[in-house]
Coordinates of C-alpha atoms in Angstrom, one line a residue:
M1 CA -8.1 26.5 -90.2
L2 CA -8.8 24.7 -92.6
S3 CA -11.7 23.0 -91.6
E4 CA -13.2 26.3 -91.2
R5 CA -12.0 27.8 -94.3
L6 CA -9.5 29.8 -92.0
K7 CA -6.7 32.1 -93.6
P8 CA -3.2 32.7 -91.1
A9 CA -3.6 36.6 -92.1
E10 CA -7.2 36.7 -91.1
V11 CA -6.5 35.3 -87.5
F12 CA -2.3 36.9 -86.7
S13 CA -1.8 40.1 -87.7
T14 CA 1.9 40.2 -88.2
D15 CA 4.6 41.1 -91.6
K16 CA 5.9 38.2 -91.2
T17 CA 4.7 34.3 -92.4
L18 CA 4.0 31.8 -89.8
Y19 CA 7.4 30.1 -90.8
E20 CA 9.3 33.2 -91.4
H21 CA 8.4 34.8 -86.8
L22 CA 9.8 30.4 -86.6
A23 CA 12.5 30.4 -87.8
S24 CA 13.4 33.9 -86.4
L25 CA 13.0 32.4 -82.4
E26 CA 16.1 31.0 -81.1
T27 CA 15.1 29.3 -77.7
L28 CA 12.7 26.4 -76.6
D29 CA 10.8 29.0 -74.0
E30 CA 10.1 31.0 -77.1
I31 CA 9.1 29.0 -79.5
Q32 CA 6.6 27.7 -76.5
Q33 CA 5.2 31.2 -76.6
W34 CA 4.5 31.4 -79.5
I35 CA 3.2 28.7 -79.9
K36 CA -0.1 29.4 -77.1
N37 CA 0.1 32.3 -78.6
I38 CA -1.1 31.0 -81.8
F39 CA -3.9 29.1 -79.7
V40 CA -5.2 32.2 -78.6
S41 CA -5.1 33.5 -81.6
I42 CA -7.1 31.3 -83.4
I43 CA -9.1 30.5 -80.1
E44 CA -10.4 34.4 -79.3
Y45 CA -10.7 34.7 -83.6
R46 CA -13.7 31.7 -83.5
T47 CA -15.1 33.4 -80.5
I48 CA -15.0 36.9 -83.5
R49 CA -16.1 35.2 -85.8
K50 CA -18.7 33.3 -83.7
S51 CA -20.0 36.2 -81.7
D52 CA -20.8 37.6 -85.6
K53 CA -23.0 35.2 -86.5
N54 CA -24.9 35.1 -83.1
K55 CA -25.2 38.3 -84.6
Y56 CA -26.4 38.1 -88.1
V57 CA -29.1 35.2 -85.9
R58 CA -30.2 37.8 -84.5
M59 CA -30.2 40.7 -87.0
V60 CA -33.0 37.9 -88.5
Q61 CA -35.2 37.1 -85.7
E62 CA -35.2 41.0 -84.8
Y63 CA -36.4 41.7 -88.6
I64 CA -38.4 38.8 -89.0
H65 CA -41.1 40.3 -85.7
E66 CA -41.3 42.9 -86.9
H67 CA -41.7 43.4 -90.1
Y68 CA -43.6 39.0 -90.1
N69 CA -47.1 41.0 -91.4
E70 CA -45.0 41.9 -94.3
N71 CA -43.6 40.0 -98.7
I72 CA -41.2 39.2 -97.2
S73 CA -37.9 37.0 -98.6
S74 CA -34.8 35.6 -96.9
E75 CA -33.3 37.7 -99.6
N76 CA -34.6 41.3 -98.2
I77 CA -33.5 40.1 -95.0
A78 CA -30.5 39.8 -95.6
E79 CA -30.3 43.0 -98.3
K80 CA -31.5 44.5 -94.7
I81 CA -29.7 43.5 -93.0
G82 CA -27.0 43.5 -95.6
V83 CA -24.8 40.4 -96.0
S84 CA -25.0 38.2 -99.4
Y85 CA -28.4 35.4 -99.8
S86 CA -26.4 33.3 -99.7
Y87 CA -24.0 34.0 -97.0
L88 CA -26.9 33.9 -94.0
R89 CA -28.8 31.0 -95.8
R90 CA -26.0 29.4 -94.7
L91 CA -25.2 30.9 -91.3
Y92 CA -29.2 30.0 -90.3
N93 CA -29.7 26.8 -91.7
E94 CA -25.5 26.3 -89.3
E95 CA -26.7 28.2 -86.2
L96 CA -30.7 27.0 -86.6
N97 CA -31.3 23.8 -88.2
M98 CA -33.6 25.6 -90.0
S99 CA -34.1 27.5 -93.3
I100 CA -35.0 31.6 -92.2
T101 CA -38.1 30.6 -94.4
D102 CA -39.1 27.9 -91.7
Y103 CA -38.2 30.4 -89.2
L104 CA -40.8 33.1 -90.5
N105 CA -43.7 30.5 -91.2
T106 CA -42.9 29.1 -87.4
Y107 CA -43.8 32.7 -86.7
R108 CA -46.3 33.8 -88.5
I109 CA -48.2 30.4 -87.2
E110 CA -47.5 31.4 -83.9
K111 CA -49.0 34.8 -84.0
A112 CA -51.8 33.3 -86.2
K113 CA -52.6 30.7 -83.4
N114 CA -52.8 33.0 -80.8
M115 CA -55.9 35.0 -83.1
L116 CA -57.2 31.9 -83.6
K117 CA -57.4 31.0 -80.0
N118 CA -57.7 34.7 -79.0
S119 CA -60.3 36.6 -81.8
N120 CA -63.4 36.1 -83.9
L121 CA -61.5 36.9 -86.9
N122 CA -62.3 35.1 -89.6
L123 CA -59.4 32.7 -91.9
E124 CA -58.5 35.5 -94.2
K125 CA -57.9 38.2 -91.6
I126 CA -56.0 36.0 -89.9
A127 CA -53.8 35.3 -92.5
L128 CA -53.5 38.6 -93.9
S129 CA -52.9 39.7 -90.5
V130 CA -49.6 37.0 -90.4
G131 CA -47.9 37.7 -93.6
Y132 CA -50.0 35.7 -95.8
N133 CA -51.5 37.2 -99.0
N134 CA -53.9 34.5 -99.5
I135 CA -56.0 32.2 -97.9
Q136 CA -55.0 28.7 -99.7
S137 CA -50.6 29.5 -98.6
F138 CA -52.0 30.0 -95.1
K139 CA -54.1 26.9 -94.8
R140 CA -51.2 25.3 -96.3
Y141 CA -48.4 26.1 -93.7
F142 CA -50.4 26.1 -90.7
K143 CA -51.2 22.4 -92.0
K144 CA -47.4 22.0 -92.5
Y145 CA -46.5 23.2 -89.2
E146 CA -49.1 21.9 -87.0
G147 CA -50.7 18.7 -88.4
I148 CA -54.3 20.6 -88.2
T149 CA -56.1 23.3 -90.4
P150 CA -56.4 26.2 -88.9
S151 CA -60.1 25.7 -88.9
E152 CA -59.2 22.7 -86.1
Y153 CA -57.1 24.6 -84.1
R154 CA -59.4 26.2 -83.6
K155 CA -62.6 24.1 -82.3
I156 CA -59.5 22.7 -80.1
Y157 CA -58.3 25.8 -78.5
S158 CA -60.6 28.2 -78.2

């Protein structure tokens, strides 16, 4: 509980402190049952917290999938889903080992790769259609994530 910064009051729904409750138990069987209940409560609480975390990660991804072609930032996303930016950034890094910005750029680049393969649109139109405000940013991120330029990619895969 300490490593996850859990407070006993968050996990256990009782007016008594854990020590007061333990002191009120009289038999070894009562103590054993109480300890079992503590572990069950901790597991249930962690399961709920994990599902909340997964919910926020899914909400971020859904928002990106719907708005990747707009001028969005991690701060905007946090505001839209109703959590603090610092919490969301930390959560996303913990859960996926990548930043929200990396996920957004990866998603945009995947969309751009599809367009490079399946259309004759020029690079500037592709850049704008996947959410980059200028072609230089698009080329820089494409090279960062794919290791080649968009033009090289198009030559190879179309």
